[in-house]
DNA sequence: AGCTAGATGAACATCATTTTCATTTGCAGC
DNA sequence: GCTGCAAATGAAAATGATGTTCATCTAGCT
């Protein structure tokens, strides 16, 4: 709770600085995001939040996600299905590997690949501003005696 | 033209093998794709093809893109705006750098980054099946006397 | 407690893409 | 070349995620 409360408080001061208000709905959605350990979409966030406050509307979820994103409080990702998914932004940068059988999303980070991307952009005459990197894979089968089947 | 005709013929035999038909519309769309050197979306393809045959419909473009994709004749990409864009598949694998000022799409390929992705997936216990890598950058300014401004 | 601009909920609008369905057409067999 | 029929098409309607409108509510200030 302490951790979640700290994030909510942090965000409240950010809002103040932008002349925006901390509403019940924003508090609620922020709490749902802070407690999530996955990458829910708007409907998923709505479902979780609606369970705690059945007066919440889906419109407000969408609006709130834009506010949260513009304040840098969350990150938005659209994997292969094109649906926007969200996660809290107070973690170091990482990319995602998606299990194509289960849909599970696994986070990883690699300084080597980050550096390599910067270098590639530089060789093309560009400064790298951001990137999207998603790996789609299938669980390796445990090795069998006699090697690969 | 010879090159384009070869691609159309190649695709026609693929279709035959799948019990599908080579129609005027598919021929036309395939031609537009073969002549494109960019990454047009469905509407863009429709516009170019419609100029050559004003009886074509946008529905058919969408349907044809699915057929072409399922046959492996084209690749589909959805960059940040989420709209599907297409390109002919008979070229070696490459990834894309998008100029965030102009929207220009630049192709590149790097064996090093391909290998690194495989290694990262492997370390997580996965076989890499496919990936999505997009770099978003801004043109480097030419160096000035006195270094970075 | 009262004021007011920002926020909300509900309904409706948008936009890319898909689906329905009546009509057309590719093409295999004669 | 003509027929038959399943596949393909065009036009219109449906879908689904997301955005917008507008009347009403409320956070935050006095
Ligand atoms: Mn993540
Ligand atoms: Mn390309
Ligand atoms: Zn990264
Ligand atoms: Zn690649």
mmCIF file of C-alpha atoms (C1' of nucleotides) and ligand atoms in Angstrom:
data_model
loop_
_atom_site.group_PDB
_atom_site.id
_atom_site.type_symbol
_atom_site.label_atom_id
_atom_site.label_comp_id
_atom_site.label_asym_id
_atom_site.label_seq_id
_atom_site.Cartn_x
_atom_site.Cartn_y
_atom_site.Cartn_z
ATOM 1 C CA UNK A 1 0.000 0.000 0.000
ATOM 2 C CA UNK A 2 2.742 2.409 0.907
ATOM 3 C CA UNK A 3 4.263 1.986 -2.513
ATOM 4 C CA UNK A 4 0.956 2.520 -4.267
ATOM 5 C CA UNK A 5 0.135 5.536 -2.109
ATOM 6 C CA UNK A 6 3.514 7.062 -2.890
ATOM 7 C CA UNK A 7 2.844 6.726 -6.607
ATOM 8 C CA UNK A 8 -0.585 8.283 -6.261
ATOM 9 C CA UNK A 9 0.863 11.174 -4.290
ATOM 10 C CA UNK A 10 3.654 11.631 -6.836
ATOM 11 C CA UNK A 11 1.120 11.810 -9.594
ATOM 12 C CA UNK A 12 -1.052 14.255 -7.683
ATOM 13 C CA UNK A 13 1.789 16.752 -7.487
ATOM 14 C CA UNK A 14 2.485 16.296 -11.195
ATOM 15 C CA UNK A 15 -1.153 17.086 -11.900
ATOM 16 C CA UNK A 16 -1.082 20.163 -9.714
ATOM 17 C CA UNK A 17 1.875 21.424 -11.665
ATOM 18 C CA UNK A 18 -0.116 21.060 -14.877
ATOM 19 C CA UNK A 19 -3.222 22.742 -13.481
ATOM 20 C CA UNK A 20 -5.140 19.466 -13.479
ATOM 21 C CA UNK A 21 -7.231 17.850 -10.754
ATOM 22 C CA UNK A 22 -6.844 14.680 -8.792
ATOM 23 C CA UNK A 23 -10.215 13.017 -9.034
ATOM 24 C CA UNK A 24 -11.611 9.874 -7.482
ATOM 25 C CA UNK A 25 -11.521 8.217 -10.881
ATOM 26 C CA UNK A 26 -7.896 9.086 -11.557
ATOM 27 C CA UNK A 27 -6.927 7.892 -8.115
ATOM 28 C CA UNK A 28 -8.757 4.641 -8.710
ATOM 29 C CA UNK A 29 -7.285 3.986 -12.133
ATOM 30 C CA UNK A 30 -3.826 4.852 -10.913
ATOM 31 C CA UNK A 31 -4.245 2.387 -8.090
ATOM 32 C CA UNK A 32 -5.328 -0.347 -10.481
ATOM 33 C CA UNK A 33 -2.286 0.355 -12.645
ATOM 34 C CA UNK A 34 0.066 0.383 -9.688
ATOM 35 C CA UNK A 35 -1.251 -2.962 -8.484
ATOM 36 C CA UNK A 36 -1.118 -4.570 -11.931
ATOM 37 C CA UNK A 37 1.851 -6.754 -12.780
ATOM 38 C CA UNK A 38 0.726 -7.362 -16.352
ATOM 39 C CA UNK A 39 -0.115 -5.199 -19.396
ATOM 40 C CA UNK A 40 -3.887 -4.647 -19.337
ATOM 41 C CA UNK A 41 -5.824 -2.848 -22.047
ATOM 42 C CA UNK A 42 -8.462 -0.167 -21.441
ATOM 43 C CA UNK A 43 -11.244 -2.674 -21.028
ATOM 44 C CA UNK A 44 -9.161 -4.700 -18.597
ATOM 45 C CA UNK A 45 -8.403 -1.631 -16.525
ATOM 46 C CA UNK A 46 -12.049 -0.660 -16.641
ATOM 47 C CA UNK A 47 -13.141 -4.088 -15.438
ATOM 48 C CA UNK A 48 -10.766 -4.043 -12.475
ATOM 49 C CA UNK A 49 -11.617 -0.477 -11.520
ATOM 50 C CA UNK A 50 -15.340 -0.932 -12.054
ATOM 51 C CA UNK A 51 -15.272 -3.707 -9.457
ATOM 52 C CA UNK A 52 -14.147 -1.096 -6.911
ATOM 53 C CA UNK A 53 -16.383 1.737 -8.126
ATOM 54 C CA UNK A 54 -19.342 0.809 -10.338
ATOM 55 C CA UNK A 55 -19.973 4.444 -11.261
ATOM 56 C CA UNK A 56 -16.811 4.595 -13.363
ATOM 57 C CA UNK A 57 -17.228 4.804 -17.146
ATOM 58 C CA UNK A 58 -15.077 3.420 -19.931
ATOM 59 C CA UNK A 59 -14.802 6.904 -21.469
ATOM 60 C CA UNK A 60 -13.079 8.067 -18.344
ATOM 61 C CA UNK A 61 -10.628 5.214 -18.536
ATOM 62 C CA UNK A 62 -9.649 6.231 -22.065
ATOM 63 C CA UNK A 63 -9.418 9.885 -21.094
ATOM 64 C CA UNK A 64 -7.398 9.080 -18.025
ATOM 65 C CA UNK A 65 -4.964 6.927 -19.961
ATOM 66 C CA UNK A 66 -4.224 9.884 -22.228
ATOM 67 C CA UNK A 67 -3.635 12.145 -19.245
ATOM 68 C CA UNK A 68 -1.433 9.571 -17.550
ATOM 69 C CA UNK A 69 0.518 9.053 -20.748
ATOM 70 C CA UNK A 70 0.996 12.750 -21.431
ATOM 71 C CA UNK A 71 2.290 13.129 -17.888
ATOM 72 C CA UNK A 72 4.683 10.274 -18.440
ATOM 73 C CA UNK A 73 3.092 8.241 -15.657
ATOM 74 C CA UNK A 74 2.407 5.229 -17.855
ATOM 75 C CA UNK A 75 3.682 3.593 -21.017
ATOM 76 C CA UNK A 76 1.461 2.475 -23.848
ATOM 77 C CA UNK A 77 2.258 -0.542 -25.986
ATOM 78 C CA UNK A 78 0.408 -2.018 -28.932
ATOM 79 C CA UNK A 79 1.511 -5.560 -29.621
ATOM 80 C CA UNK A 80 0.460 -7.548 -32.670
ATOM 81 C CA UNK A 81 -3.284 -7.284 -32.132
ATOM 82 C CA UNK A 82 -3.044 -3.493 -32.264
ATOM 83 C CA UNK A 83 -4.882 -2.947 -28.982
ATOM 84 C CA UNK A 84 -3.294 -0.422 -26.634
ATOM 85 C CA UNK A 85 -1.993 -1.932 -23.422
ATOM 86 C CA UNK A 86 -0.637 -0.001 -20.490
ATOM 87 C CA UNK A 87 1.860 -0.315 -17.698
ATOM 88 C CA UNK A 88 3.183 1.903 -14.969
ATOM 89 C CA UNK A 89 6.173 3.952 -16.068
ATOM 90 C CA UNK A 90 8.234 4.038 -12.878
ATOM 91 C CA UNK A 91 10.486 1.186 -13.845
ATOM 92 C CA UNK A 92 13.595 1.188 -15.964
ATOM 93 C CA UNK A 93 13.238 0.771 -19.725
ATOM 94 C CA UNK A 94 12.604 -2.731 -20.967
ATOM 95 C CA UNK A 95 11.304 -4.542 -24.010
ATOM 96 C CA UNK A 96 8.946 -7.492 -24.333
ATOM 97 C CA UNK A 97 8.964 -11.077 -25.434
ATOM 98 C CA UNK A 98 5.530 -12.525 -26.181
ATOM 99 C CA UNK A 99 4.869 -16.252 -25.903
ATOM 100 C CA UNK A 100 2.955 -16.923 -29.112
ATOM 101 C CA UNK A 101 1.240 -19.961 -27.618
ATOM 102 C CA UNK A 102 0.064 -18.552 -24.292
ATOM 103 C CA UNK A 103 0.121 -14.812 -24.982
ATOM 104 C CA UNK A 104 2.230 -14.345 -21.858
ATOM 105 C CA UNK A 105 4.322 -11.168 -21.920
ATOM 106 C CA UNK A 106 7.855 -11.438 -20.558
ATOM 107 C CA UNK A 107 9.943 -8.370 -19.863
ATOM 108 C CA UNK A 108 13.644 -8.145 -20.557
ATOM 109 C CA UNK A 109 16.313 -5.537 -20.983
ATOM 110 C CA UNK A 110 19.647 -5.621 -22.711
ATOM 111 C CA UNK A 111 22.164 -2.830 -22.728
ATOM 112 C CA UNK A 112 23.796 -4.476 -25.722
ATOM 113 C CA UNK A 113 20.681 -4.268 -27.865
ATOM 114 C CA UNK A 114 19.936 -0.720 -26.754
ATOM 115 C CA UNK A 115 23.431 0.330 -27.745
ATOM 116 C CA UNK A 116 23.253 -1.530 -31.025
ATOM 117 C CA UNK A 117 20.031 0.270 -31.946
ATOM 118 C CA UNK A 118 21.620 3.635 -31.256
ATOM 119 C CA UNK A 119 24.583 2.679 -33.405
ATOM 120 C CA UNK A 120 22.415 1.530 -36.295
ATOM 121 C CA UNK A 121 20.415 4.748 -36.228
ATOM 122 C CA UNK A 122 23.626 6.770 -36.066
ATOM 123 C CA UNK A 123 25.050 4.959 -39.097
ATOM 124 C CA UNK A 124 21.928 5.958 -40.998
ATOM 125 C CA UNK A 125 22.423 9.566 -39.938
ATOM 126 C CA UNK A 126 19.799 9.612 -37.199
ATOM 127 C CA UNK A 127 19.595 10.235 -33.494
ATOM 128 C CA UNK A 128 17.516 7.495 -31.951
ATOM 129 C CA UNK A 129 14.535 8.986 -30.110
ATOM 130 C CA UNK A 130 12.609 5.862 -29.197
ATOM 131 C CA UNK A 131 12.079 2.370 -30.464
ATOM 132 C CA UNK A 132 9.764 -0.565 -30.420
ATOM 133 C CA UNK A 133 11.184 -4.030 -29.946
ATOM 134 C CA UNK A 134 9.018 -7.087 -29.500
ATOM 135 C CA UNK A 135 10.169 -10.676 -29.698
ATOM 136 C CA UNK A 136 7.646 -13.386 -30.472
ATOM 137 C CA UNK A 137 8.771 -16.814 -29.438
ATOM 138 C CA UNK A 138 7.862 -20.306 -28.411
ATOM 139 C CA UNK A 139 9.071 -22.074 -25.283
ATOM 140 C CA UNK A 140 12.105 -24.210 -25.943
ATOM 141 C CA UNK A 141 11.550 -27.899 -25.391
ATOM 142 C CA UNK A 142 13.779 -29.429 -22.721
ATOM 143 C CA UNK A 143 16.801 -31.125 -24.295
ATOM 144 C CA UNK A 144 16.359 -34.868 -24.880
ATOM 145 C CA UNK A 145 19.034 -37.537 -24.824
ATOM 146 C CA UNK A 146 20.303 -37.827 -28.391
ATOM 147 C CA UNK A 147 20.065 -34.111 -29.007
ATOM 148 C CA UNK A 148 17.421 -32.144 -30.912
ATOM 149 C CA UNK A 149 14.500 -34.342 -31.888
ATOM 150 C CA UNK B 1 7.866 -5.106 -66.397
ATOM 151 C CA UNK B 2 9.551 -8.481 -66.729
ATOM 152 C CA UNK B 3 10.249 -8.499 -63.012
ATOM 153 C CA UNK B 4 6.667 -7.596 -62.172
ATOM 154 C CA UNK B 5 5.297 -10.187 -64.574
ATOM 155 C CA UNK B 6 7.482 -12.855 -63.003
ATOM 156 C CA UNK B 7 6.123 -12.018 -59.556
ATOM 157 C CA UNK B 8 2.546 -12.154 -60.830
ATOM 158 C CA UNK B 9 3.192 -15.509 -62.468
ATOM 159 C CA UNK B 10 4.845 -16.840 -59.307
ATOM 160 C CA UNK B 11 1.842 -15.826 -57.304
ATOM 161 C CA UNK B 12 -0.574 -17.360 -59.776
ATOM 162 C CA UNK B 13 0.997 -20.789 -59.344
ATOM 163 C CA UNK B 14 0.889 -20.362 -55.556
ATOM 164 C CA UNK B 15 -2.824 -19.628 -55.834
ATOM 165 C CA UNK B 16 -3.458 -22.629 -58.045
ATOM 166 C CA UNK B 17 -1.793 -24.814 -55.461
ATOM 167 C CA UNK B 18 -4.202 -23.486 -52.850
ATOM 168 C CA UNK B 19 -7.298 -23.890 -55.010
ATOM 169 C CA UNK B 20 -7.682 -20.145 -55.378
ATOM 170 C CA UNK B 21 -8.225 -18.055 -58.487
ATOM 171 C CA UNK B 22 -6.158 -15.419 -60.200
ATOM 172 C CA UNK B 23 -8.540 -12.552 -60.769
ATOM 173 C CA UNK B 24 -8.150 -9.228 -62.510
ATOM 174 C CA UNK B 25 -8.266 -7.516 -59.139
ATOM 175 C CA UNK B 26 -5.551 -9.675 -57.610
ATOM 176 C CA UNK B 27 -3.376 -9.198 -60.643
ATOM 177 C CA UNK B 28 -3.855 -5.454 -60.426
ATOM 178 C CA UNK B 29 -3.138 -5.177 -56.713
ATOM 179 C CA UNK B 30 -0.113 -7.402 -57.025
ATOM 180 C CA UNK B 31 1.177 -5.169 -59.776
ATOM 181 C CA UNK B 32 0.699 -2.074 -57.652
ATOM 182 C CA UNK B 33 2.578 -3.738 -54.801
ATOM 183 C CA UNK B 34 5.384 -4.881 -57.054
ATOM 184 C CA UNK B 35 5.835 -1.384 -58.415
ATOM 185 C CA UNK B 36 5.710 0.279 -55.002
ATOM 186 C CA UNK B 37 8.960 1.213 -53.332
ATOM 187 C CA UNK B 38 7.309 2.446 -50.141
ATOM 188 C CA UNK B 39 4.949 0.991 -47.498
ATOM 189 C CA UNK B 40 1.418 1.935 -48.549
ATOM 190 C CA UNK B 41 -1.688 1.207 -46.507
ATOM 191 C CA UNK B 42 -4.916 -0.280 -47.871
ATOM 192 C CA UNK B 43 -6.294 3.072 -48.894
ATOM 193 C CA UNK B 44 -3.030 3.975 -50.623
ATOM 194 C CA UNK B 45 -3.039 0.725 -52.553
ATOM 195 C CA UNK B 46 -6.666 1.265 -53.410
ATOM 196 C CA UNK B 47 -5.993 4.746 -54.748
ATOM 197 C CA UNK B 48 -3.163 3.588 -56.986
ATOM 198 C CA UNK B 49 -5.076 0.572 -58.257
ATOM 199 C CA UNK B 50 -8.323 2.477 -58.683
ATOM 200 C CA UNK B 51 -6.521 4.801 -61.082
ATOM 201 C CA UNK B 52 -5.918 1.799 -63.328
ATOM 202 C CA UNK B 53 -9.312 0.147 -62.842
ATOM 203 C CA UNK B 54 -12.124 2.301 -61.431
ATOM 204 C CA UNK B 55 -14.344 -0.713 -60.806
ATOM 205 C CA UNK B 56 -12.123 -1.948 -57.975
ATOM 206 C CA UNK B 57 -13.503 -1.708 -54.440
ATOM 207 C CA UNK B 58 -11.754 -1.087 -51.148
ATOM 208 C CA UNK B 59 -13.264 -4.285 -49.726
ATOM 209 C CA UNK B 60 -11.427 -6.250 -52.347
ATOM 210 C CA UNK B 61 -8.180 -4.568 -51.447
ATOM 211 C CA UNK B 62 -8.601 -5.624 -47.818
ATOM 212 C CA UNK B 63 -9.593 -9.147 -48.806
ATOM 213 C CA UNK B 64 -6.722 -9.419 -51.226
ATOM 214 C CA UNK B 65 -4.211 -8.260 -48.658
ATOM 215 C CA UNK B 66 -5.275 -11.115 -46.401
ATOM 216 C CA UNK B 67 -4.890 -13.621 -49.203
ATOM 217 C CA UNK B 68 -1.509 -12.224 -50.202
ATOM 218 C CA UNK B 69 -0.364 -12.278 -46.594
ATOM 219 C CA UNK B 70 -1.564 -15.819 -45.946
ATOM 220 C CA UNK B 71 0.327 -16.908 -49.051
ATOM 221 C CA UNK B 72 3.429 -15.166 -47.808
ATOM 222 C CA UNK B 73 3.508 -12.867 -50.828
ATOM 223 C CA UNK B 74 3.527 -9.682 -48.777
ATOM 224 C CA UNK B 75 4.497 -8.455 -45.330
ATOM 225 C CA UNK B 76 2.233 -6.410 -43.122
ATOM 226 C CA UNK B 77 3.566 -3.797 -40.708
ATOM 227 C CA UNK B 78 1.744 -1.568 -38.290
ATOM 228 C CA UNK B 79 3.912 1.320 -37.178
ATOM 229 C CA UNK B 80 2.981 3.717 -34.403
ATOM 230 C CA UNK B 81 -0.305 4.902 -35.905
ATOM 231 C CA UNK B 82 -1.605 1.339 -35.882
ATOM 232 C CA UNK B 83 -2.610 1.347 -39.547
ATOM 233 C CA UNK B 84 -1.565 -1.725 -41.522
ATOM 234 C CA UNK B 85 0.981 -1.042 -44.215
ATOM 235 C CA UNK B 86 2.195 -3.530 -46.782
ATOM 236 C CA UNK B 87 5.243 -4.363 -48.825
ATOM 237 C CA UNK B 88 6.232 -7.098 -51.226
ATOM 238 C CA UNK B 89 7.815 -10.073 -49.484
ATOM 239 C CA UNK B 90 10.399 -11.119 -52.017
ATOM 240 C CA UNK B 91 13.257 -9.263 -50.444
ATOM 241 C CA UNK B 92 15.517 -10.287 -47.625
ATOM 242 C CA UNK B 93 14.415 -9.553 -44.062
ATOM 243 C CA UNK B 94 14.881 -6.037 -42.850
ATOM 244 C CA UNK B 95 13.659 -3.689 -40.144
ATOM 245 C CA UNK B 96 12.596 -0.062 -40.288
ATOM 246 C CA UNK B 97 13.685 3.317 -39.048
ATOM 247 C CA UNK B 98 11.009 5.991 -39.142
ATOM 248 C CA UNK B 99 11.903 9.669 -39.381
ATOM 249 C CA UNK B 100 9.630 11.192 -36.755
ATOM 250 C CA UNK B 101 9.663 14.563 -38.486
ATOM 251 C CA UNK B 102 8.935 13.540 -42.066
ATOM 252 C CA UNK B 103 7.391 10.109 -41.581
ATOM 253 C CA UNK B 104 9.871 8.699 -44.054
ATOM 254 C CA UNK B 105 10.510 4.967 -43.628
ATOM 255 C CA UNK B 106 14.099 3.797 -44.022
ATOM 256 C CA UNK B 107 14.958 0.123 -44.309
ATOM 257 C CA UNK B 108 17.984 -1.444 -42.706
ATOM 258 C CA UNK B 109 19.261 -4.841 -41.751
ATOM 259 C CA UNK B 110 21.805 -5.925 -39.218
ATOM 260 C CA UNK B 111 22.990 -9.472 -38.704
ATOM 261 C CA UNK B 112 24.299 -8.406 -35.314
ATOM 262 C CA UNK B 113 20.911 -7.321 -34.045
ATOM 263 C CA UNK B 114 19.185 -10.359 -35.490
ATOM 264 C CA UNK B 115 21.651 -12.618 -33.701
ATOM 265 C CA UNK B 116 21.342 -10.654 -30.479
ATOM 266 C CA UNK B 117 17.582 -11.050 -30.507
ATOM 267 C CA UNK B 118 17.879 -14.794 -30.945
ATOM 268 C CA UNK B 119 20.332 -14.917 -28.060
ATOM 269 C CA UNK B 120 18.095 -12.888 -25.772
ATOM 270 C CA UNK B 121 15.116 -15.103 -26.509
ATOM 271 C CA UNK B 122 17.241 -18.202 -25.948
ATOM 272 C CA UNK B 123 18.415 -16.928 -22.572
ATOM 273 C CA UNK B 124 14.778 -16.558 -21.574
ATOM 274 C CA UNK B 125 14.108 -20.127 -22.667
ATOM 275 C CA UNK B 126 12.474 -19.306 -25.983
ATOM 276 C CA UNK B 127 13.003 -20.000 -29.639
ATOM 277 C CA UNK B 128 12.588 -16.748 -31.527
ATOM 278 C CA UNK B 129 9.837 -17.093 -34.135
ATOM 279 C CA UNK B 130 9.545 -13.508 -35.342
ATOM 280 C CA UNK B 131 10.086 -10.022 -34.074
ATOM 281 C CA UNK B 132 9.143 -6.442 -34.569
ATOM 282 C CA UNK B 133 11.846 -3.801 -34.482
ATOM 283 C CA UNK B 134 11.183 -0.190 -35.306
ATOM 284 C CA UNK B 135 13.519 2.706 -34.651
ATOM 285 C CA UNK B 136 12.105 6.210 -34.402
ATOM 286 C CA UNK B 137 14.673 8.891 -34.926
ATOM 287 C CA UNK B 138 15.462 12.391 -35.997
ATOM 288 C CA UNK B 139 18.008 13.396 -38.619
ATOM 289 C CA UNK B 140 21.350 14.252 -37.076
ATOM 290 C CA UNK B 141 22.330 17.854 -37.549
ATOM 291 C CA UNK B 142 25.617 18.347 -39.404
ATOM 292 C CA UNK B 143 28.476 18.928 -36.976
ATOM 293 C CA UNK B 144 29.195 22.602 -36.295
ATOM 294 C CA UNK B 145 32.486 24.169 -35.407
ATOM 295 C CA UNK B 146 32.664 24.153 -31.630
ATOM 296 C CA UNK B 147 30.835 20.858 -31.321
ATOM 297 C CA UNK B 148 27.239 20.146 -30.371
ATOM 298 C CA UNK B 149 25.218 23.330 -30.167
ATOM 299 C "C1'" DA C 1 -20.781 27.480 1.996
ATOM 300 C "C1'" DG C 2 -20.338 29.290 -2.828
ATOM 301 C "C1'" DC C 3 -17.936 29.774 -7.318
ATOM 302 C "C1'" DT C 4 -16.106 28.075 -11.479
ATOM 303 C "C1'" DA C 5 -13.187 25.671 -14.611
ATOM 304 C "C1'" DG C 6 -11.976 21.105 -15.179
ATOM 305 C "C1'" DA C 7 -13.821 16.308 -15.111
ATOM 306 C "C1'" DT C 8 -17.318 12.835 -15.698
ATOM 307 C "C1'" DG C 9 -21.041 9.573 -17.701
ATOM 308 C "C1'" DA C 10 -23.916 8.459 -21.366
ATOM 309 C "C1'" DA C 11 -24.751 8.644 -25.899
ATOM 310 C "C1'" DC C 12 -23.104 9.292 -30.120
ATOM 311 C "C1'" DA C 13 -19.307 9.853 -33.755
ATOM 312 C "C1'" DT C 14 -15.110 8.077 -36.089
ATOM 313 C "C1'" DC C 15 -12.232 5.259 -38.559
ATOM 314 C "C1'" DA C 16 -9.980 1.126 -40.039
ATOM 315 C "C1'" DT C 17 -11.288 -3.204 -41.023
ATOM 316 C "C1'" DT C 18 -14.537 -7.132 -41.632
ATOM 317 C "C1'" DT C 19 -18.752 -9.276 -42.993
ATOM 318 C "C1'" DT C 20 -23.055 -9.976 -45.490
ATOM 319 C "C1'" DC C 21 -25.346 -10.909 -49.571
ATOM 320 C "C1'" DA C 22 -26.799 -10.491 -54.185
ATOM 321 C "C1'" DT C 23 -24.315 -10.611 -58.450
ATOM 322 C "C1'" DT C 24 -20.380 -11.646 -61.316
ATOM 323 C "C1'" DT C 25 -16.576 -14.356 -63.041
ATOM 324 C "C1'" DG C 26 -12.608 -17.750 -63.319
ATOM 325 C "C1'" DC C 27 -11.865 -21.981 -64.982
ATOM 326 C "C1'" DA C 28 -12.616 -27.022 -65.369
ATOM 327 C "C1'" DG C 29 -15.042 -30.147 -68.237
ATOM 328 C "C1'" DC C 30 -17.451 -30.852 -72.273
ATOM 329 C "C1'" DG D 1 -16.622 -21.822 -77.580
ATOM 330 C "C1'" DC D 2 -20.432 -22.947 -74.220
ATOM 331 C "C1'" DT D 3 -22.115 -24.472 -69.292
ATOM 332 C "C1'" DG D 4 -22.018 -24.957 -64.450
ATOM 333 C "C1'" DC D 5 -20.698 -23.780 -60.210
ATOM 334 C "C1'" DA D 6 -17.737 -22.480 -56.516
ATOM 335 C "C1'" DA D 7 -14.912 -18.646 -55.610
ATOM 336 C "C1'" DA D 8 -14.571 -13.710 -55.866
ATOM 337 C "C1'" DT D 9 -16.419 -9.123 -56.101
ATOM 338 C "C1'" DG D 10 -18.950 -4.525 -55.038
ATOM 339 C "C1'" DA D 11 -21.891 -2.116 -52.187
ATOM 340 C "C1'" DA D 12 -23.645 -1.557 -47.963
ATOM 341 C "C1'" DA D 13 -23.948 -2.612 -43.386
ATOM 342 C "C1'" DA D 14 -21.617 -4.366 -39.143
ATOM 343 C "C1'" DT D 15 -17.812 -4.332 -35.914
ATOM 344 C "C1'" DG D 16 -14.787 -2.820 -32.393
ATOM 345 C "C1'" DA D 17 -11.492 0.197 -30.387
ATOM 346 C "C1'" DT D 18 -11.141 4.786 -29.416
ATOM 347 C "C1'" DG D 19 -12.539 9.751 -29.460
ATOM 348 C "C1'" DT D 20 -15.930 13.517 -28.875
ATOM 349 C "C1'" DT D 21 -20.130 16.038 -27.410
ATOM 350 C "C1'" DC D 22 -22.814 17.939 -23.995
ATOM 351 C "C1'" DA D 23 -25.454 18.330 -19.919
ATOM 352 C "C1'" DT D 24 -24.256 17.631 -15.214
ATOM 353 C "C1'" DC D 25 -21.066 17.124 -11.428
ATOM 354 C "C1'" DT D 26 -17.195 18.216 -8.397
ATOM 355 C "C1'" DA D 27 -12.278 19.492 -6.909
ATOM 356 C "C1'" DG D 28 -10.100 23.020 -5.142
ATOM 357 C "C1'" DC D 29 -10.028 27.832 -4.093
ATOM 358 C "C1'" DT D 30 -12.034 31.874 -1.551
HETATM 359 MN MN1 LIG E 1 6.430 -4.063 -19.600
HETATM 360 MN MN1 LIG E 2 10.251 -2.535 -45.638
HETATM 361 ZN ZN1 LIG E 3 14.521 -1.248 -25.571
HETATM 362 ZN ZN1 LIG E 4 14.894 -7.862 -37.963
#
